[in-house]
Coordinates of C-alpha atoms in Angstrom, one line a residue:
X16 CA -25.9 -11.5 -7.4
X17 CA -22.1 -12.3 -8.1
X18 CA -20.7 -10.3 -5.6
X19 CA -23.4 -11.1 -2.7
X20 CA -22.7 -15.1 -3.4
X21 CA -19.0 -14.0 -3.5
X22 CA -18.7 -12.3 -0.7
X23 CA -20.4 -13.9 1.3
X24 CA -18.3 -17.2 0.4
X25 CA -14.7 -15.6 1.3
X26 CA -16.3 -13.9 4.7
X27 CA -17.3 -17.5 5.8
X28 CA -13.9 -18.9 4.9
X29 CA -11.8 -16.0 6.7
X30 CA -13.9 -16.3 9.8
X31 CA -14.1 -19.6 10.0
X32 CA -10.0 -20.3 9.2
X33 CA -9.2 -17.2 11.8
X34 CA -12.5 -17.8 14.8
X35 CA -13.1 -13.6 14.9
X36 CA -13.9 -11.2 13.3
X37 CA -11.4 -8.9 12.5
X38 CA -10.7 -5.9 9.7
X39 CA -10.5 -8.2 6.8
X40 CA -14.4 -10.0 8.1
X41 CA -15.7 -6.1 8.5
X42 CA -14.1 -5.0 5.1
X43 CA -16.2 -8.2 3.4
X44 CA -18.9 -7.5 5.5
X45 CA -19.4 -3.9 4.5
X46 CA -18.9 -4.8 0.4
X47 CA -21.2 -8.3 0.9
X48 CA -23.7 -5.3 2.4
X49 CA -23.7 -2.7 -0.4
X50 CA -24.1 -6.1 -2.6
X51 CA -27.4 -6.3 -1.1
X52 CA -28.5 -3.4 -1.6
X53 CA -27.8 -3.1 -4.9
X54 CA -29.5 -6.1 -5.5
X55 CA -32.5 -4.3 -3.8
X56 CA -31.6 -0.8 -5.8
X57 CA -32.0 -3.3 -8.7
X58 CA -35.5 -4.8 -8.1
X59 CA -37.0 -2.0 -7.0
X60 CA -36.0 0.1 -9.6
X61 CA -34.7 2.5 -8.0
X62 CA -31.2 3.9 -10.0
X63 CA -30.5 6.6 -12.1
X64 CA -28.2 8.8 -13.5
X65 CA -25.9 7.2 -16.4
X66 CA -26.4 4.2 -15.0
X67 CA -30.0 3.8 -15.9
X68 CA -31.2 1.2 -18.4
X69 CA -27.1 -0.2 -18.2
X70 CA -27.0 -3.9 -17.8
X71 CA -24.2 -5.2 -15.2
X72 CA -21.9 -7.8 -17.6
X73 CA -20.1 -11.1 -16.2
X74 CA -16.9 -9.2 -17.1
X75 CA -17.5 -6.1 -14.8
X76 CA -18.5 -8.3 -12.0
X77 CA -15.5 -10.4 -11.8
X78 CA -13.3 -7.5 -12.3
X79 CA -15.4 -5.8 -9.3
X80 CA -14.5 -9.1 -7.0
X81 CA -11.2 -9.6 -7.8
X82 CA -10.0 -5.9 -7.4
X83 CA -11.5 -6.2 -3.9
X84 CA -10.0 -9.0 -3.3
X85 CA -6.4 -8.6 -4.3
X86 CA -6.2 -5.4 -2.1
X87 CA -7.9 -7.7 0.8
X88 CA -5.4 -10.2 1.0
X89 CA -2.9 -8.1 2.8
X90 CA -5.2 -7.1 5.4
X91 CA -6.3 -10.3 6.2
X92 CA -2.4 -12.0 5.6
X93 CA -1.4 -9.5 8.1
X94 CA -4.4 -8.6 10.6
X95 CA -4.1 -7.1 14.0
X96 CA -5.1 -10.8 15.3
X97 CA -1.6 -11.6 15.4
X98 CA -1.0 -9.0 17.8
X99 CA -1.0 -10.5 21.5
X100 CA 0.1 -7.2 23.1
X101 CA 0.5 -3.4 22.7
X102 CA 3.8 -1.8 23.0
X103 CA 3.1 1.3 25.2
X104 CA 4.0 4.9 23.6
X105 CA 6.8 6.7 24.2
X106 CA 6.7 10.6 24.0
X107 CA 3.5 10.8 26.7
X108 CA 4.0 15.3 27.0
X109 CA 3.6 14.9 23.2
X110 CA 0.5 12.9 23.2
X111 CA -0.8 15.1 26.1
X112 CA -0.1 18.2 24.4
X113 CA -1.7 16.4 20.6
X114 CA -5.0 15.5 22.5
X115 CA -5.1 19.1 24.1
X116 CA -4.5 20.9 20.8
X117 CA -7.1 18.9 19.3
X118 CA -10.1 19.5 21.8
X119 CA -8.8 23.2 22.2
X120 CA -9.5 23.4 17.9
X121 CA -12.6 21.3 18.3
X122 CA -13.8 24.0 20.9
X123 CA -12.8 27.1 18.3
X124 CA -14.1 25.2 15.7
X125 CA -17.4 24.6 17.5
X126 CA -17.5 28.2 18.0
X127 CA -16.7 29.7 15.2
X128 CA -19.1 27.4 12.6
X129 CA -21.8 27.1 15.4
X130 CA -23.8 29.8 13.0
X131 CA -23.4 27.1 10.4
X132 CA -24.2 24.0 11.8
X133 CA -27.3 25.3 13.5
X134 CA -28.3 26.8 10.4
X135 CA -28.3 23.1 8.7
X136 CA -29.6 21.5 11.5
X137 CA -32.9 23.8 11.6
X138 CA -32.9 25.3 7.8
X139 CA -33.9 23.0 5.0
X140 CA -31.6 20.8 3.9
X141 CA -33.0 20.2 0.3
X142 CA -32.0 23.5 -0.6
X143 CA -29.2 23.8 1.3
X144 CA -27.7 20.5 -0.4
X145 CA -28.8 21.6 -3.8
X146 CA -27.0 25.3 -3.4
X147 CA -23.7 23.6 -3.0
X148 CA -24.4 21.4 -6.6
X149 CA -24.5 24.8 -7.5
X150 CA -21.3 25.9 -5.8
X151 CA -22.8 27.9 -2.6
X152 CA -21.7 25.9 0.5
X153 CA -23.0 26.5 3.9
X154 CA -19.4 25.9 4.4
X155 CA -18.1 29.6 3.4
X156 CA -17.8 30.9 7.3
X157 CA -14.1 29.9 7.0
X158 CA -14.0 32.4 3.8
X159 CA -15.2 35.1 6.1
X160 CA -12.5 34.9 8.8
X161 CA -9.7 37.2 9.1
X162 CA -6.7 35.8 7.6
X163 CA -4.8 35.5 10.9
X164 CA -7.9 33.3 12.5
X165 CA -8.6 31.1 9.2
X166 CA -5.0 30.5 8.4
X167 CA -4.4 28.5 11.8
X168 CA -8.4 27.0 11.1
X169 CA -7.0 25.6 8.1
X170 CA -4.0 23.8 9.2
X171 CA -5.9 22.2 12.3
X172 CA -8.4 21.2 9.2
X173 CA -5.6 19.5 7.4
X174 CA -3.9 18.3 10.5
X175 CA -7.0 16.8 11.9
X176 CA -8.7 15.5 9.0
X177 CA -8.5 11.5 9.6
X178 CA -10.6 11.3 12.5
X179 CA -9.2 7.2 12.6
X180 CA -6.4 8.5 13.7
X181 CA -7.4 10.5 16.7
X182 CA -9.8 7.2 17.5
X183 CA -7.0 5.0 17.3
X184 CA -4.4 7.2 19.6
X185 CA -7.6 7.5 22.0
X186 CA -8.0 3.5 22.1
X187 CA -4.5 2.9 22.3
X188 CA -3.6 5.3 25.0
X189 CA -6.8 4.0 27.2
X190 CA -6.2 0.1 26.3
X191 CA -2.3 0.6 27.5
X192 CA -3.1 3.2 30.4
X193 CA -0.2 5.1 28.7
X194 CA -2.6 8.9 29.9
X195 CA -5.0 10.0 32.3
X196 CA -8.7 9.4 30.4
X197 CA -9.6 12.9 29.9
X198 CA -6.5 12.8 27.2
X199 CA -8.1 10.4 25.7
X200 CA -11.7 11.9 25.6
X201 CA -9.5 14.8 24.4
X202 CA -8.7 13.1 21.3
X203 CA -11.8 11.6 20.5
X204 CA -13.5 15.1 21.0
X205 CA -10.8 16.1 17.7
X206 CA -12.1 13.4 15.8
X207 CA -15.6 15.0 15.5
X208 CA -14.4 18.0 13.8
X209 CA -14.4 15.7 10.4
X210 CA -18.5 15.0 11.0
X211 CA -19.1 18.5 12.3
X212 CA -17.7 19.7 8.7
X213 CA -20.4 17.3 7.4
X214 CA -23.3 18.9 9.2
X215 CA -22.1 21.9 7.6
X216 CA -21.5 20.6 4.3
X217 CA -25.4 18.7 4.5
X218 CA -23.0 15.3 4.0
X219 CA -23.9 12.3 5.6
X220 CA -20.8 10.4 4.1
X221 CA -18.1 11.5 6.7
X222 CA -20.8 11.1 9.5
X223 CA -21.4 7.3 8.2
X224 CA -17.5 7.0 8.0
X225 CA -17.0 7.9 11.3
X226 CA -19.3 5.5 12.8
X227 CA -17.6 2.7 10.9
X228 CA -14.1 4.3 12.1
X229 CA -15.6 3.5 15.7
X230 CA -16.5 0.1 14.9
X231 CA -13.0 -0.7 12.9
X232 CA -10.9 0.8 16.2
X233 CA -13.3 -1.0 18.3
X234 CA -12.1 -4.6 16.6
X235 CA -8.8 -3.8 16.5
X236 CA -8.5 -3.0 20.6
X237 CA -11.5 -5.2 21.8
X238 CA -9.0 -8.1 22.9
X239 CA -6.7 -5.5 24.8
X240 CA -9.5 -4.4 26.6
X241 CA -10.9 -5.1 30.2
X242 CA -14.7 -6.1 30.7
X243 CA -15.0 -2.4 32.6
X244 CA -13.1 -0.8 29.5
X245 CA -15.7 -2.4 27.0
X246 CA -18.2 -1.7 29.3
X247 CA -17.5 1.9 29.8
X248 CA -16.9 2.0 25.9
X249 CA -20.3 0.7 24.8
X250 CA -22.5 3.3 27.1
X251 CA -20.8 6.5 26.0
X252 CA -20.3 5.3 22.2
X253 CA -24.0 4.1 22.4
X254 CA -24.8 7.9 23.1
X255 CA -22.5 9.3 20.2
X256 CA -23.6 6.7 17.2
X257 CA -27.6 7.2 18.5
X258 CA -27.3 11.0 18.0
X259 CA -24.9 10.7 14.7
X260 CA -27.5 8.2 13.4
X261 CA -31.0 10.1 14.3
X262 CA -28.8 13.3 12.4
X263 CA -29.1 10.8 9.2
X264 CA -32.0 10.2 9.5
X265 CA -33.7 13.2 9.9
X266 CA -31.1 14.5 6.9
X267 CA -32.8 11.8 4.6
X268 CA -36.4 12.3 5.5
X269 CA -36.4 16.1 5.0
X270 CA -34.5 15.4 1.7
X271 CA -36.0 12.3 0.5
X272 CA -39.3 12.1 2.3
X273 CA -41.5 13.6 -0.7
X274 CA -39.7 11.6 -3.7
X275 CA -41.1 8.4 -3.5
X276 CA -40.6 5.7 -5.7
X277 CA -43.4 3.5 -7.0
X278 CA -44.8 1.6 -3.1
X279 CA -41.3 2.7 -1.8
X280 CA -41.4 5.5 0.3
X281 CA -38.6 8.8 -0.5
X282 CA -36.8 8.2 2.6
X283 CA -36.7 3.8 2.1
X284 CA -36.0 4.5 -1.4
X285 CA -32.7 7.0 -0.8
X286 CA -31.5 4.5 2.0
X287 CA -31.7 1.9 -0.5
X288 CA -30.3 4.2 -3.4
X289 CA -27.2 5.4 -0.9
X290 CA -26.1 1.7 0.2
X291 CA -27.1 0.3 -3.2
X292 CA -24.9 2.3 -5.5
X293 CA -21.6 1.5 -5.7
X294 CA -21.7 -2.2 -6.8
X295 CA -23.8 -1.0 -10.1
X296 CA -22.3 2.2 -10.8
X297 CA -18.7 0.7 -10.3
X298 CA -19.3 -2.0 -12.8
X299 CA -21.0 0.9 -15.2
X300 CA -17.8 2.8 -15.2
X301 CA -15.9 0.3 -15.7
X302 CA -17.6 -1.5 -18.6
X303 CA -18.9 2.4 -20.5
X304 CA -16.4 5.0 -19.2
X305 CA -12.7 6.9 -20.2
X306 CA -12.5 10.1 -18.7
X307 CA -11.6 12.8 -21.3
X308 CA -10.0 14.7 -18.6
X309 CA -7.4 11.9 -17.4
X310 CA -5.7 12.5 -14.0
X311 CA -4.2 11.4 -10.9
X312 CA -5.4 13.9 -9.0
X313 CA -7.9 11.3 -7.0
X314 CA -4.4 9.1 -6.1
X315 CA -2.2 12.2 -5.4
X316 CA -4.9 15.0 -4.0
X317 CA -2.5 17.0 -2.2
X318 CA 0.4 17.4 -4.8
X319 CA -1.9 18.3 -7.7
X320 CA -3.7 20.8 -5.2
X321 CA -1.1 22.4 -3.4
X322 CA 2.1 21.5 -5.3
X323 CA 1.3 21.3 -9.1
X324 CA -1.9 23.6 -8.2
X325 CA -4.3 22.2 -10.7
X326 CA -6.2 19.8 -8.2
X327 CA -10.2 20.6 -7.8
X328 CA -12.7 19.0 -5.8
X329 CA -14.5 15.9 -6.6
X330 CA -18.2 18.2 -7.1
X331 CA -16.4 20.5 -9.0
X332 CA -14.6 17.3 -11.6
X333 CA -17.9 15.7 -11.9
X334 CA -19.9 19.1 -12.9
X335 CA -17.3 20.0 -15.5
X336 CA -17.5 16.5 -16.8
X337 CA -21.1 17.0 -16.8
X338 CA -20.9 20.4 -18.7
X339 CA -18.6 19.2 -21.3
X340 CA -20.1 15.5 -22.3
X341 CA -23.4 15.6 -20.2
X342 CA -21.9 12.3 -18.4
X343 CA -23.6 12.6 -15.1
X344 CA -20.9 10.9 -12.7
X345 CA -23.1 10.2 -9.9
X346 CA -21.7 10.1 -6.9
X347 CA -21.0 6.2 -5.1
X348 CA -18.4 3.8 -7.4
X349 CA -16.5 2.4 -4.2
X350 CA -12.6 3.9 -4.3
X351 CA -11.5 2.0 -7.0
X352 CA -14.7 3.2 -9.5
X353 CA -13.8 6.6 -8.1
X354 CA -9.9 6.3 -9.6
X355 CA -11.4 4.8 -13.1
X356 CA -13.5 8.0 -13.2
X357 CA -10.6 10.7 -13.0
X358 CA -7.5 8.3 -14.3
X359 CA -9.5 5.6 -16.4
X360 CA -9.8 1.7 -15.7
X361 CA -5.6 0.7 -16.2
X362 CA -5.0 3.5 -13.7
X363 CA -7.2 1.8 -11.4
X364 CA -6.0 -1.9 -12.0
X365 CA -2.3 -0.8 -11.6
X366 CA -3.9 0.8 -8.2
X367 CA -5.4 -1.9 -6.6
X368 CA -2.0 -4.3 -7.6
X369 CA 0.4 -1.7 -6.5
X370 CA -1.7 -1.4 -3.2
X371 CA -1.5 -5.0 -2.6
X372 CA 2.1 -5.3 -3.2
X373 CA 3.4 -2.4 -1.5
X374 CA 1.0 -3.1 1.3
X375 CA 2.1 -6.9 1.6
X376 CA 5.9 -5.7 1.7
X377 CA 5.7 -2.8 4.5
X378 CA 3.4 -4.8 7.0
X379 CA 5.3 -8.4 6.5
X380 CA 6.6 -7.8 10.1
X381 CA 3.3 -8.1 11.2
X382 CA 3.0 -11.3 12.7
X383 CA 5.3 -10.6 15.7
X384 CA 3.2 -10.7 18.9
X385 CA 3.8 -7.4 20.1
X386 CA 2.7 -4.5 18.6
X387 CA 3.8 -0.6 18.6
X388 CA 1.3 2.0 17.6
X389 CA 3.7 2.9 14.6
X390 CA 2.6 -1.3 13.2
X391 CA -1.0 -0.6 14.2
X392 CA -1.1 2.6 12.4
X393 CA 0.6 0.9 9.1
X394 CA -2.2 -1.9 9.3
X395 CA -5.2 0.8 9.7
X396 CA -4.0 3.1 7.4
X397 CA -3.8 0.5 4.3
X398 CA -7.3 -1.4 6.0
X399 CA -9.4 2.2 5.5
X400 CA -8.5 2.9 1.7
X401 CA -10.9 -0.5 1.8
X402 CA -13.6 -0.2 4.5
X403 CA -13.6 4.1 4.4
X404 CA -13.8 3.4 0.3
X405 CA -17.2 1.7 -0.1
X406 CA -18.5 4.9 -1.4
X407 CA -15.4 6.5 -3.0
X408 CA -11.6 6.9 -2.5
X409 CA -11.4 8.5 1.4
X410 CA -7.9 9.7 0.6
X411 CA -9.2 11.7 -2.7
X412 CA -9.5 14.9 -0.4
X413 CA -5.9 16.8 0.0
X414 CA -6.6 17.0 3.6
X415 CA -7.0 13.7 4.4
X416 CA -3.5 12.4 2.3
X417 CA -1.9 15.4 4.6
X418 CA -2.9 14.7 8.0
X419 CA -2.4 10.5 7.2
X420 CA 1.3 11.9 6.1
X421 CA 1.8 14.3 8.9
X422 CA 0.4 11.5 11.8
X423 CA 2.8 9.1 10.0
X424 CA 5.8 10.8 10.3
X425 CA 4.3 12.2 13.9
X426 CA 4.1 8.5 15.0
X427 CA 7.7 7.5 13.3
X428 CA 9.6 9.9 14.4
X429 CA 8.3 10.5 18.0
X430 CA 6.0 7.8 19.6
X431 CA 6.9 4.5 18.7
X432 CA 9.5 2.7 19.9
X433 CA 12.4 1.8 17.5
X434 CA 12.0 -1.3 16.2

């Protein structure tokens, strides 16, 4: 109840002091609304895992609110509301030639894992979904490329794995008419290669995180945008999110539909369970848990992957946790339960106030009027650690932290205007 009340207090006082709704409203909004949920998981009875029988304490909730809340206040001290006008890009061959490299992979990539995806769009996806628990993905087609074909596969994968960023680059070039539109369908084209991996993978996270990509680029560019723009906008988008949303559903029915849950139905009760998680399991983890295996690997993916070489995937940390002290992890803590997990709750506390400082420091030029897409980038790439981290840490996967990196240095170096 804490959170919901609390929530819903702070949303009401940042719209109402700023009259819109920007990244710091949907960033309440989407915590206020897993609040709920878990108030319903609660009632209903409907958690499990380590969680189960754990009561939430005063402490845990407080702690839950103000960790939000100290890495909110950046985003909202320095939201893209103060922007009045977008600085057009320089560098248009090399957006051309970004947005054509990225729907010339999306084209390869539909080829080559089209066995794949139609095999987990008509196979069953309970089985499918548990052989990966048990380390068998659907996934391995890449495995089975020749090295000269999956090589080049797996750089686009890194390169291209923040679909906000090929959303934002599409918005920004449309709303300031910098290319011709099919460069910008181009780009958004690339960002589906993220949810296409999650058709393969059975995961209905990345699909549910690019929807709320759309809807976070969508508030950012709405007030550069023309009444045609936001019309022509809303009638394709409508298209993409109906499709990406009937895939979810029909992904929880065949999973869920048989497990019911008292007078709640398997399907109601895992819609429930999925949004209702993280508020409970977070405070669980916090109050119950020290990892005995403490890292930083969730913080620094890449380097402890590719660099140290010790790095391993979040399925395969939870199941050796599970092996070794029959802790069963679960899997939705929000990104700051995810960090107390693998590095332990001072790991995450230091986080969340490093976040907020180093976030309040590197966007305090934010209040000029105009904008360059190298500013915009700053602002979206701090505001998605919070609304892509409901669930868990987005940037706990090496190839997200590498193409966020790599676009970063893209953007500074070549497109935006010096400042």
């Amino acid at each position: 109840m804490i959170p919901v009340v609390y929530f819903s207090i702070l949303f009401l006082f940042i719209y109402r002091k700023k009259k819109q709704f920007d990244l710091s409203c949907l960033v309440l909004l989407l915590y206020w609304l897993t609040s709920v949920f878990g108030l319903l998981n609660e009632s209903l009875g409907l958690r499990y895992g380590a969680s189960e029988g754990y009561s939430v304490t005063l402490n845990a909730s407080i702690a839950y609110c103000f960790l939000l809340t100290i890495c909110i206040i950046p985003i909202h001290k320095y939201s893209e509301s103060y922007c009045l006008r977008l600085e057009p890009i320089g560098h248009q061959k090399l957006l051309k030639v970004l947005s054509s490299v990225g729907a010339l992979y999306f084209v390869i990539f539909l080829f080559l894992a089209s066995g794949s995806i139609i095999n987990a769009l008509t196979g069953d996806m309970q089985a499918m979904r548990a052989d990966i628990y048990n380390d068998v993905s659907n996934q391995d087609w890449m495995k089975n490329l020749p090295t000269i074909i999956r090589l080049p596969c797996s750089l686009m994968n890194l390169f291209f794995g923040c679909p906000w960023i090929l959303l934002l680059l599409a918005f920004y070039s449309y709303t300031t008419e910098e290319l011709p539109a099919k460069y910008c369908l181009f780009f958004v084209l690339a960002s589906f290669i993220d949810p296409l991996n999650g058709i393969v993978g059975l995961d209905r996270s990345k699909m549910t995180y690019w929807i709320i990509q759309l809807v976070a680029c969508y508030i950012v560019f709405r007030r550069h945008m023309s009444t045609k723009q936001k019309k022509n906008l809303r009638k394709y988008f409508t298209v993409v999110v109906a499709l990406f949303v009937l895939y979810l559903m029909a992904m929880t029915i065949q999973r869920f539909s048989e497990k019911s849950v008292g007078s709640v139905s398997g399907t109601e009760a895992a819609f429930i369970s999925y949004l209702g998680q993280p508020y409970v399991n977070f405070c669980y983890f916090y109050d119950t848990y020290s990892p005995i295996i403490p890292t930083l690997q969730k913080i620094f993916p890449f380097t402890y992957e590719y660099i140290i070489g010790t790095g391993i995937g979040s399925s395969a940390y939870n199941l050796l946790i599970y092996e070794r002290t029959g802790v069963f992890l679960g899997v939705f803590y929000t990104f700051i339960g995810d960090i107390i997990i693998s590095g332990g709750k001072t790991a995450a506390i230091i986080y969340c106030l490093l976040f907020a400082l180093i976030s309040l420091f590197v966007m305090r030029n934010n209040k000029q009027s105009i904008w360059s897409i190298k500013r915009l980038f700053i602002l979206m790439a701090f505001a998605s650690v919070l609304y892509l981290g409901i669930f868990t840490h987005y940037y706990a996967a090496s190839y997200r932290t590498f193409s966020l990196f790599a676009f970063y240095m893209l953007i500074s170096l070549f497109l935006s205007k010096r400042e």
